[in-house]
mmCIF file of C-alpha atoms in Angstrom:
data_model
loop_
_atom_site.group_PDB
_atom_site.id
_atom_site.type_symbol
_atom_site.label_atom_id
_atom_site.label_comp_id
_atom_site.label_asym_id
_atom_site.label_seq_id
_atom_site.Cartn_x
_atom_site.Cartn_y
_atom_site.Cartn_z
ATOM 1 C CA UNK A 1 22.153 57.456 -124.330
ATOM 2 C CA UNK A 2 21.644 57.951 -120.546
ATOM 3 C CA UNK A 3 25.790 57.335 -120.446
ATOM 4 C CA UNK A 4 26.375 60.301 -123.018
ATOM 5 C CA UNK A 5 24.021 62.723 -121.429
ATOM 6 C CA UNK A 6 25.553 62.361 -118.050
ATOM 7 C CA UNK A 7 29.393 62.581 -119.306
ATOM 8 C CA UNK A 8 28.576 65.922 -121.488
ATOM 9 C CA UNK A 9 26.396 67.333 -118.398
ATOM 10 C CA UNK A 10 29.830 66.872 -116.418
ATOM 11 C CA UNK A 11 31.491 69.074 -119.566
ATOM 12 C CA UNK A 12 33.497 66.438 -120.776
ATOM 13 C CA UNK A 13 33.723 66.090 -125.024
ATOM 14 C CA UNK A 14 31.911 63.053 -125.798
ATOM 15 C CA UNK A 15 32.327 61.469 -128.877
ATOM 16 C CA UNK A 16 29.501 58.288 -129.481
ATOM 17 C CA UNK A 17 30.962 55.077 -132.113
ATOM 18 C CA UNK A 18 28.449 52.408 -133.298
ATOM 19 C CA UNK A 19 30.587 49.156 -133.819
ATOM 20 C CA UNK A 20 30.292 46.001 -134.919
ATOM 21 C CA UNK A 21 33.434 44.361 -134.790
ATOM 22 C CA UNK A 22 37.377 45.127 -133.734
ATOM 23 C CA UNK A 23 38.677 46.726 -137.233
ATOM 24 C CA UNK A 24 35.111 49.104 -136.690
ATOM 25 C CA UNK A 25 36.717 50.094 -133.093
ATOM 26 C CA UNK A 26 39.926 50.189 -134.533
ATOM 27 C CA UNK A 27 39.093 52.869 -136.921
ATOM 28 C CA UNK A 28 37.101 54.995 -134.282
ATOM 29 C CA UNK A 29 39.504 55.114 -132.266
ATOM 30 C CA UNK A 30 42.134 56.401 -134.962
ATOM 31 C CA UNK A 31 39.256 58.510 -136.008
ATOM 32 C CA UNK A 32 38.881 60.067 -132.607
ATOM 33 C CA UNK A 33 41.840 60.198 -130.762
ATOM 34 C CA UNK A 34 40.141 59.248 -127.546
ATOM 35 C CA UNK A 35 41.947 60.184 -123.980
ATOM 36 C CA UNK A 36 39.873 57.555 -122.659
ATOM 37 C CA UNK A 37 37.069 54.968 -123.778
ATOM 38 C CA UNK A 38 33.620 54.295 -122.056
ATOM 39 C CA UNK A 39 31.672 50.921 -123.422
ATOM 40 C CA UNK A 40 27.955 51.135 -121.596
ATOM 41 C CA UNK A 41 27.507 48.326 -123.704
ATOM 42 C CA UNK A 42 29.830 45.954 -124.923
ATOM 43 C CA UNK A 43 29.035 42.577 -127.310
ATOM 44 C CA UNK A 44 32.281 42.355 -129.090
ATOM 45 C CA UNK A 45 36.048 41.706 -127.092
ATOM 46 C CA UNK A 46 38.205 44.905 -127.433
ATOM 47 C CA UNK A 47 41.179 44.539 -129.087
ATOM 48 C CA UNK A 48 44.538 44.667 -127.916
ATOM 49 C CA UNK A 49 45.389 47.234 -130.132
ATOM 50 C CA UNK A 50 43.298 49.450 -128.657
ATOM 51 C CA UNK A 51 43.329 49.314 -124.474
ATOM 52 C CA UNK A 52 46.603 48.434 -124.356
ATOM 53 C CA UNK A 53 47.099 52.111 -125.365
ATOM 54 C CA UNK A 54 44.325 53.949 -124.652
ATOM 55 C CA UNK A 55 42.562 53.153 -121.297
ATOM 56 C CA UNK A 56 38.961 51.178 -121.837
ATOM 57 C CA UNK A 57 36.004 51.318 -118.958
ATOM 58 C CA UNK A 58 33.958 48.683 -119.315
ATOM 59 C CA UNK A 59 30.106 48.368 -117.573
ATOM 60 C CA UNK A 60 29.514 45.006 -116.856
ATOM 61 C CA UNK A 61 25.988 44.099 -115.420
ATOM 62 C CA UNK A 62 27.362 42.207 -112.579
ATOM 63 C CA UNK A 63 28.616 42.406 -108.488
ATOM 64 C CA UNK A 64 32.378 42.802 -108.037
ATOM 65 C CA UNK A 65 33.842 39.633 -109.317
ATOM 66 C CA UNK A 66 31.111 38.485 -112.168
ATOM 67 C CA UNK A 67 31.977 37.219 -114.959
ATOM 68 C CA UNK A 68 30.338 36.057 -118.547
ATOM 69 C CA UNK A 69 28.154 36.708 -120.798
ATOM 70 C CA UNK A 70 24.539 35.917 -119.084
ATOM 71 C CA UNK A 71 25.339 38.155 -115.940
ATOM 72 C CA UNK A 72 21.288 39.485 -115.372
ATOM 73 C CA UNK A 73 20.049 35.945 -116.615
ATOM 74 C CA UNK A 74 21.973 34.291 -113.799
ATOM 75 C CA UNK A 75 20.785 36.874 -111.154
ATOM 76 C CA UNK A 76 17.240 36.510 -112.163
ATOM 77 C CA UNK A 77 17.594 31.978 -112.832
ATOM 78 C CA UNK A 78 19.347 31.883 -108.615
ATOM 79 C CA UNK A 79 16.617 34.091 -107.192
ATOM 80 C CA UNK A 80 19.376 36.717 -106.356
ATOM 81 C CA UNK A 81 18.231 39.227 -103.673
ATOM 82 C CA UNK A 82 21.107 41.446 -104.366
ATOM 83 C CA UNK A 83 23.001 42.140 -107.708
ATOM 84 C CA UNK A 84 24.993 45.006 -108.959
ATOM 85 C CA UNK A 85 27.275 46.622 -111.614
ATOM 86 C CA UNK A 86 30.763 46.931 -111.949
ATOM 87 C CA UNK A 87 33.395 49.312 -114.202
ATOM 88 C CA UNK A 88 36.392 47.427 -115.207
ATOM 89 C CA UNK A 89 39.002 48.185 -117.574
ATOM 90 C CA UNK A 90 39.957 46.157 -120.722
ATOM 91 C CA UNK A 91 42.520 43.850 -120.369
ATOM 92 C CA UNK A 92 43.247 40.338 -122.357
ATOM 93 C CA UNK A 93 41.009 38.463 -120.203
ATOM 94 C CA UNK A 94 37.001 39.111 -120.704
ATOM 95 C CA UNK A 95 35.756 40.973 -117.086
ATOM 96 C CA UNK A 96 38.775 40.079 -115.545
ATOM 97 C CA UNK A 97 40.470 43.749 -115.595
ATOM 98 C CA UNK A 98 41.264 46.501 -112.503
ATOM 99 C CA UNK A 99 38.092 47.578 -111.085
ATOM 100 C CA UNK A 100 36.917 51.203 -111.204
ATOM 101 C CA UNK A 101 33.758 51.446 -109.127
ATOM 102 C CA UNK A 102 31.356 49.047 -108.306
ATOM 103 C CA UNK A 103 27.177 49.223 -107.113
ATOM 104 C CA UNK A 104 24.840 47.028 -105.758
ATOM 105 C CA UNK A 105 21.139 47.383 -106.202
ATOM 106 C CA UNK A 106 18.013 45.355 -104.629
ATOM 107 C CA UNK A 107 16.478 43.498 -107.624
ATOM 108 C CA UNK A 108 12.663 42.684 -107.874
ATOM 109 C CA UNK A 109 10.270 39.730 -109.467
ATOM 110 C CA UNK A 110 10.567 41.304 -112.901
ATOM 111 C CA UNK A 111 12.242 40.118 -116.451
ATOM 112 C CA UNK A 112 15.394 40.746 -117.444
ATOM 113 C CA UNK A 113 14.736 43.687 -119.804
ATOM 114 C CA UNK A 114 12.839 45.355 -116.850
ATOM 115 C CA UNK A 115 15.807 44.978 -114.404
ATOM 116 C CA UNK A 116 18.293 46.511 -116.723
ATOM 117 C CA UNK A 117 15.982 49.482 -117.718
ATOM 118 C CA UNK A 118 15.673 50.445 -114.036
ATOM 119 C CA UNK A 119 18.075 49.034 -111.473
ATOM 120 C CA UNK A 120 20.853 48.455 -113.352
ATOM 121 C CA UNK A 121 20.596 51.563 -115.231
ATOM 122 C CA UNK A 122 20.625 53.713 -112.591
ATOM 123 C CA UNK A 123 23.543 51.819 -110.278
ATOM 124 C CA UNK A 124 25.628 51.833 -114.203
ATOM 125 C CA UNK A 125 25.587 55.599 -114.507
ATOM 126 C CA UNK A 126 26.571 56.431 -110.390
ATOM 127 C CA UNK A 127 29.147 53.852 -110.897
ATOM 128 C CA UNK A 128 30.335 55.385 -114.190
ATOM 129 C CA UNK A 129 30.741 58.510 -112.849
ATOM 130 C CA UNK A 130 32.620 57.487 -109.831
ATOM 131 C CA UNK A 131 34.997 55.588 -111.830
ATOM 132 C CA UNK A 132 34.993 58.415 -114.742
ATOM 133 C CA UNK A 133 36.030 61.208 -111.199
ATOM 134 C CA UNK A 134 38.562 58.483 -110.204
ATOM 135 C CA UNK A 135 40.580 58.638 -113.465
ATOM 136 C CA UNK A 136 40.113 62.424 -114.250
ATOM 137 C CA UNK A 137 42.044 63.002 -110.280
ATOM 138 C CA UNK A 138 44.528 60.522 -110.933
ATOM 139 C CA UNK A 139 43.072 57.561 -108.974
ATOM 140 C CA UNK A 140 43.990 53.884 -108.922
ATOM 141 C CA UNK A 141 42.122 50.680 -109.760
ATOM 142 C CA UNK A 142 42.258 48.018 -107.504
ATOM 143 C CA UNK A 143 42.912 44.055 -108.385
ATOM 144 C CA UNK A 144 40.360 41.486 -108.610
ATOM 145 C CA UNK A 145 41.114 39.131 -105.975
ATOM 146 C CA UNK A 146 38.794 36.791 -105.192
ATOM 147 C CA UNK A 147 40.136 35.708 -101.888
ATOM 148 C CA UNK A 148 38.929 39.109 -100.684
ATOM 149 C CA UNK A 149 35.290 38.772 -98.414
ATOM 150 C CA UNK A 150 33.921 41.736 -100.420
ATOM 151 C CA UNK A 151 33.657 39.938 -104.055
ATOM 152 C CA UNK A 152 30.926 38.093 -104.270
ATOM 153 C CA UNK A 153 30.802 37.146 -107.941
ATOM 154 C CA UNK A 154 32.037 34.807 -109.836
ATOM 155 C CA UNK A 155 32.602 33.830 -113.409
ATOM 156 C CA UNK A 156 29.346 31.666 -114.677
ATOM 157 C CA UNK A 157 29.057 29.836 -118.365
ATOM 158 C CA UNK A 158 26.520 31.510 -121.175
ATOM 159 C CA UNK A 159 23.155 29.939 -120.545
ATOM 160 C CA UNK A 160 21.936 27.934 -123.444
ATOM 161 C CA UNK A 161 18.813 26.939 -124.631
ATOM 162 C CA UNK A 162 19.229 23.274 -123.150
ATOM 163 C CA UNK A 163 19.600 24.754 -119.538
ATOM 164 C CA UNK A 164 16.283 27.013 -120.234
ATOM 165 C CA UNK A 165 13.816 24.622 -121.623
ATOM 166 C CA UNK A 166 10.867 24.461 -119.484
ATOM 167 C CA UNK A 167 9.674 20.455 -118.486
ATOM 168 C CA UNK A 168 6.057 21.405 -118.563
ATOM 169 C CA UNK A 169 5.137 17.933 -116.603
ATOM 170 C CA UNK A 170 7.094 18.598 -114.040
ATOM 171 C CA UNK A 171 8.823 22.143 -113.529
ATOM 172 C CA UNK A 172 6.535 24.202 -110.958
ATOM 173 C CA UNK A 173 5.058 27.526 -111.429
ATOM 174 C CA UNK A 174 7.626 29.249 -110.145
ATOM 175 C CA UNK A 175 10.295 27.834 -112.316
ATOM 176 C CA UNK A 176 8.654 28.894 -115.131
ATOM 177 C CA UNK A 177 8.182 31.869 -114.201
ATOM 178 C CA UNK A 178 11.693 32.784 -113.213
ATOM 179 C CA UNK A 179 12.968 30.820 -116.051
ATOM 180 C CA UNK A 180 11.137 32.895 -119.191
ATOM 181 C CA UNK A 181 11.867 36.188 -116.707
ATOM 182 C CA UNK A 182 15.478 35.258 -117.149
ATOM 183 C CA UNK A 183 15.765 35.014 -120.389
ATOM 184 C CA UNK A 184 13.296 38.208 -120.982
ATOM 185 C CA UNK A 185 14.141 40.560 -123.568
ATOM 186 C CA UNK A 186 16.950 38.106 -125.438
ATOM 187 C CA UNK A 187 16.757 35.550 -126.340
ATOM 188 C CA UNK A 188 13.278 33.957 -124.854
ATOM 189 C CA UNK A 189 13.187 29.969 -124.105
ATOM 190 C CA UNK A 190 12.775 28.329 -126.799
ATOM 191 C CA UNK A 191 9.525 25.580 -126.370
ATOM 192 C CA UNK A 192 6.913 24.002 -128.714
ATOM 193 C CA UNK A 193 3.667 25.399 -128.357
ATOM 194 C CA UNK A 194 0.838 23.509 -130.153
ATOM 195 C CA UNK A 195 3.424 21.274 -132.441
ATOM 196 C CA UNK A 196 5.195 24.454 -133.444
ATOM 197 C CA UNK A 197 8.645 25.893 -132.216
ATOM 198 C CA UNK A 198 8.884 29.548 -130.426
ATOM 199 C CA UNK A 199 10.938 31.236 -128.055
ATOM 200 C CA UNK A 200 8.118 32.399 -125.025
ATOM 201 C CA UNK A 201 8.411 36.043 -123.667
ATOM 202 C CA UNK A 202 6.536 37.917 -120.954
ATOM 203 C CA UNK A 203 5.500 35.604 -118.472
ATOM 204 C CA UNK A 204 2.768 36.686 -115.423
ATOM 205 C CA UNK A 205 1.555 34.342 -112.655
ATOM 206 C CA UNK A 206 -2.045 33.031 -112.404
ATOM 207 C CA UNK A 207 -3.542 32.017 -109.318
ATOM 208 C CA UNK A 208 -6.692 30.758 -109.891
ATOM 209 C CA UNK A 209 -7.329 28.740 -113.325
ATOM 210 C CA UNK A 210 -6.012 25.108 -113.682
ATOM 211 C CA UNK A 211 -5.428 22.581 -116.384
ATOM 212 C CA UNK A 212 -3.177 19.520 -117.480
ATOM 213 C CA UNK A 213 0.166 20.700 -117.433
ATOM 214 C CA UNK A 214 1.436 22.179 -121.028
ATOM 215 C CA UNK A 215 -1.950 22.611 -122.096
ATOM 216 C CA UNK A 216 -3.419 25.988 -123.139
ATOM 217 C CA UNK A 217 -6.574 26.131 -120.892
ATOM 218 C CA UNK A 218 -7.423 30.659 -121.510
ATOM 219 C CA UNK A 219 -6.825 33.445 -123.821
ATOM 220 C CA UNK A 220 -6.807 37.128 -122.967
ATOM 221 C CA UNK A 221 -5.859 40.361 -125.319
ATOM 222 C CA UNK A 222 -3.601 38.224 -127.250
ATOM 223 C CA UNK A 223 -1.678 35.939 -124.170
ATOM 224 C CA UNK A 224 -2.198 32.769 -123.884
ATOM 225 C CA UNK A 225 -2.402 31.229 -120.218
ATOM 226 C CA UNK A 226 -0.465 27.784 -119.807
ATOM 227 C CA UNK A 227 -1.336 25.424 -116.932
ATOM 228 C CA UNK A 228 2.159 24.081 -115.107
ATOM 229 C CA UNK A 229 1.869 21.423 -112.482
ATOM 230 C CA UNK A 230 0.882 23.540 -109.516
ATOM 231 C CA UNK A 231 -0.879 25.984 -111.215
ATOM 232 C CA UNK A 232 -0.487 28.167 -114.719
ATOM 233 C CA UNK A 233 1.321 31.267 -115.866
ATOM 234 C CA UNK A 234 0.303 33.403 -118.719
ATOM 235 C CA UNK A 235 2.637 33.729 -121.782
ATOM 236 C CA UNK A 236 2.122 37.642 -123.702
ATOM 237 C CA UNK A 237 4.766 37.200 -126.444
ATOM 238 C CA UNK A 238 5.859 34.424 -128.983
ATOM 239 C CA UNK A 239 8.504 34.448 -131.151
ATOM 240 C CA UNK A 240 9.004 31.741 -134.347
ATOM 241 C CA UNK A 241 12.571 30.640 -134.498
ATOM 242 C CA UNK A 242 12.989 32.554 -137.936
ATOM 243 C CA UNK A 243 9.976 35.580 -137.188
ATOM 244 C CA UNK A 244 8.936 38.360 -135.533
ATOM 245 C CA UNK A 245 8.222 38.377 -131.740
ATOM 246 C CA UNK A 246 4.258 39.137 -131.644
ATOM 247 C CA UNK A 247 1.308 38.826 -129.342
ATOM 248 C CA UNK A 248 1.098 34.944 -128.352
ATOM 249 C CA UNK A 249 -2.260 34.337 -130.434
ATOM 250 C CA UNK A 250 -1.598 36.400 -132.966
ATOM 251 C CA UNK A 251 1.950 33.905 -133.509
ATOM 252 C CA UNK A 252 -0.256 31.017 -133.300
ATOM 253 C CA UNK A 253 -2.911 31.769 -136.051
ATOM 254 C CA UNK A 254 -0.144 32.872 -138.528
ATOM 255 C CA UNK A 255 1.798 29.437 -137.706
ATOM 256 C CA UNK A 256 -1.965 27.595 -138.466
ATOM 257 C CA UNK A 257 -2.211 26.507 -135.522
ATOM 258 C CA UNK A 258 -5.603 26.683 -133.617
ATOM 259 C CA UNK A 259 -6.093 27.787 -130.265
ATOM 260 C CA UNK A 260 -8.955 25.416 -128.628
ATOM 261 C CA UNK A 261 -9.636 27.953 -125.149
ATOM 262 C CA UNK A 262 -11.821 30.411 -124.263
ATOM 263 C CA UNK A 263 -11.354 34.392 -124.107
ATOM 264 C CA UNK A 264 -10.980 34.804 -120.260
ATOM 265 C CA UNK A 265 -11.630 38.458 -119.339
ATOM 266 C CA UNK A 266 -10.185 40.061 -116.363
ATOM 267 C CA UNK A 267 -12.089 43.133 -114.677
ATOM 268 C CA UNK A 268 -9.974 46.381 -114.537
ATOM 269 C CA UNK A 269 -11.974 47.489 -111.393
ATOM 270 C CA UNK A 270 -11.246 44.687 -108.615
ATOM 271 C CA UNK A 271 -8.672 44.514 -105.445
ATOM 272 C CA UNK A 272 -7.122 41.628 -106.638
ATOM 273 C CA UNK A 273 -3.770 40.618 -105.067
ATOM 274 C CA UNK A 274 -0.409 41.221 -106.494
ATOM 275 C CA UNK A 275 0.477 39.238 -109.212
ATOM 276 C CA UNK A 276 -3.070 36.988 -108.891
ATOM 277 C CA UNK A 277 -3.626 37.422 -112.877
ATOM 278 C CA UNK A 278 -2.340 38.813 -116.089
ATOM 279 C CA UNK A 279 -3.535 42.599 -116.583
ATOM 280 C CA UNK A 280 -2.290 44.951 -119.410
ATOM 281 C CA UNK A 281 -4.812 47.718 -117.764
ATOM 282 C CA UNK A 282 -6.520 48.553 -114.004
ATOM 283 C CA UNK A 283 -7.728 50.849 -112.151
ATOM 284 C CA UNK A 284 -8.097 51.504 -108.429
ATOM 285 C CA UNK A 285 -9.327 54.284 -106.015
ATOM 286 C CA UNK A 286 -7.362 55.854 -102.819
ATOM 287 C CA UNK A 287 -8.546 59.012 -100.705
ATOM 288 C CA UNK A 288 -10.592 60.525 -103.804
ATOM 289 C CA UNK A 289 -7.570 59.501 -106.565
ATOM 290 C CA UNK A 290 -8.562 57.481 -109.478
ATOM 291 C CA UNK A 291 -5.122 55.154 -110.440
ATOM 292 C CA UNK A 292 -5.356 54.003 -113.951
ATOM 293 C CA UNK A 293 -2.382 51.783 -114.588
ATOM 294 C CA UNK A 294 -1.197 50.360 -117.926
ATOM 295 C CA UNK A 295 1.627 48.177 -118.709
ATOM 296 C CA UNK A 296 2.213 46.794 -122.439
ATOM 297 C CA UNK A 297 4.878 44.915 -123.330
ATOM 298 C CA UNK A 298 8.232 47.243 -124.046
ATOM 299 C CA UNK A 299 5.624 50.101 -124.434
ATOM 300 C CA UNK A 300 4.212 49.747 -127.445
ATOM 301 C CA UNK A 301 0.691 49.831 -128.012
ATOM 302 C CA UNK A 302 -1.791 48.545 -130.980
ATOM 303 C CA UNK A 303 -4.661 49.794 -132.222
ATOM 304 C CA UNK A 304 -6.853 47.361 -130.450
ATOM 305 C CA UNK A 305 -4.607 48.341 -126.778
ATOM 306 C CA UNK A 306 -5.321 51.901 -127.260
ATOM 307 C CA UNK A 307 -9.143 51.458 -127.635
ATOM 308 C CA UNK A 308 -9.216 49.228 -124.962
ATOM 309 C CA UNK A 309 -7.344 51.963 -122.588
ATOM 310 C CA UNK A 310 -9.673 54.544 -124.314
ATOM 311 C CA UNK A 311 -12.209 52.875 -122.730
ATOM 312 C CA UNK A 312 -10.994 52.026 -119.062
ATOM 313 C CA UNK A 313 -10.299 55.816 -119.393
ATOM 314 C CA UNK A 314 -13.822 56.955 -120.037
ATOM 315 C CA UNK A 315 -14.795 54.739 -117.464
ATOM 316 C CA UNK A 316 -12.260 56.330 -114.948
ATOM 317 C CA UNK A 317 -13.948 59.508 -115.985
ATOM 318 C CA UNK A 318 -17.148 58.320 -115.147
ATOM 319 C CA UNK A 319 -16.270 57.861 -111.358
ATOM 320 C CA UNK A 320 -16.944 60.164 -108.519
ATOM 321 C CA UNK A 321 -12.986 61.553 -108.282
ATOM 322 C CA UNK A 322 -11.312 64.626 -108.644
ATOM 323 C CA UNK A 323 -8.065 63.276 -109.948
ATOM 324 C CA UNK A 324 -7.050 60.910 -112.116
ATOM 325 C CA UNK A 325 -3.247 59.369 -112.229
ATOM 326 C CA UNK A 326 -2.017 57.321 -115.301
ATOM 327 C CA UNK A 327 0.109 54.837 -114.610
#
């Protein structure tokens, strides 16, 4: 979407095909007539049919010289400071083609959706539109040559399940952490929780409660908080191999399976340090300015969420400010 409404703000005639495999590409493009085609996002291999005629831009989710299909999951599984995105064009071999334009981005401690919604949506579109200028004024591609100091990727394997699972008796915080972040989004690590399989989404660190490792030891607006060796993490999201992602308890009780931990409320009022717990909703004061922040998972908000931020609301109301900012 962001892709089309950028190209037709430019003026150019922008035409938008929904495929699922090559004879669906093959008939847009006979349907359209392209001069040239854009592919923000790409799950199937072009045919040859198709860019060796008709020039095909490719965004890949990678630095100059990545390659494969778990480009973000990588970035996020090494701890990369620094990742980017590159426009290619189609050629036989997958992300192997003439490169267009290229960005790199800072990343931050966040899951994979969250990277691509923000940093790598934003370096996509300024790369797409560089390449986009460079082919409207008769520009030229350049090689991929990895002998040159300024590519820094490289072509990595899809991660699979087997390289994801979590060893709960011995894997630190941290891994987990960066592990489930990886993997955020699609398609989750798959674990056993309580004698039950589910992939585990939307992971936050917790710095202060402890169990044995594995074990569920808290509950809080539907996560469940998991103690690792060197401390615990809480888990917001479950998914059953053949259901519905859902709220981590809410998974559990509809598998049967019986959560033995308390409810462990958090205050939404309190200066605690970054990342010390899981909260879906706080609020904080500066100069006079009441903050009130809420994050649920990919937006969406239940019944019981929007009574709960009903209430931090009326309680942000009831504080000596002038202005209040929703977060």
């Amino acid at each position: 979407q962001r892709a089309l409404i950028a190209l037709a703000e430019l003026g150019h005639s922008v035409d938008v095909a929904v495929v699922e495999n090559g004879a669906d590409m093959e008939a847009a493009v006979a349907r359209h007539q392209p001069e040239l085609i854009v592919c923000p996002i790409l799950k199937r291999l072009i045919p040859e049919s198709i860019w060796s005629k008709t020039p095909c831009l490719i965004v890949h989710p990678g630095p100059k010289g990545d390659r494969g299909p778990s480009s973000l999951d990588w970035a996020i599984e090494l701890g990369m400071a620094e990742w980017g995105v590159t426009v290619l064009q189609a050629n036989a071999e997958p992300d192997a083609g003439d490169i267009w334009a290229t960005r790199n981005f800072r990343t931050r401690e966040v899951g994979k959706s969250s990277l691509y919604r923000h940093e790598v949506r934003h370096a996509a579109i300024d790369a797409l539109l560089d390449a986009i200028a460079d082919v409207v004024d008769g520009g030229t591609s350049e090689k991929l040559d990895y002998n040159d100091a300024r590519v820094t990727g490289r072509a990595r394997p899809l991660i699979k399940q087997p390289e994801r699972a979590i060893d709960w008796g011995s894997e630190s915080t941290e891994t987990v952490v960066r592990r489930i972040r990886a993997a955020e989004g699609h398609p989750g690590v798959l674990d056993t929780v309580e004698g039950s399989e589910f992939h585990l989404f939307g992971v936050h660190r917790e710095r202060a409660l402890r169990g044995h490792a594995g074990e569920i030891i808290a509950t809080r607006n539907g996560a469940i908080c998991r103690a690792t060796v060197d401390g615990a993490v809480w888990i917001t999201h479950l998914k059953p191999v053949d259901g519905f992602k859902l709220p981590a308890t809410r998974a559990l009780e509809i598998a049967g399976r019986a959560i033995n931990a308390p409810e462990v409320s958090a205050p939404i009022h309190a200066p605690l340090p970054a990342d010390h717990t899981y909260r879906e909703i706080f609020y904080e004061e500066h100069a006079g300015v009441g903050y009130l922040h809420f994050d649920f998972y990919n937006g969406a908000m239940s019944t019981d969420q929007c009574r709960r931020l009903l209430d931090a609301y009326r309680y942000a109301r009831s504080r000596p400010t002038k202005v209040i900012v929703l977060g």
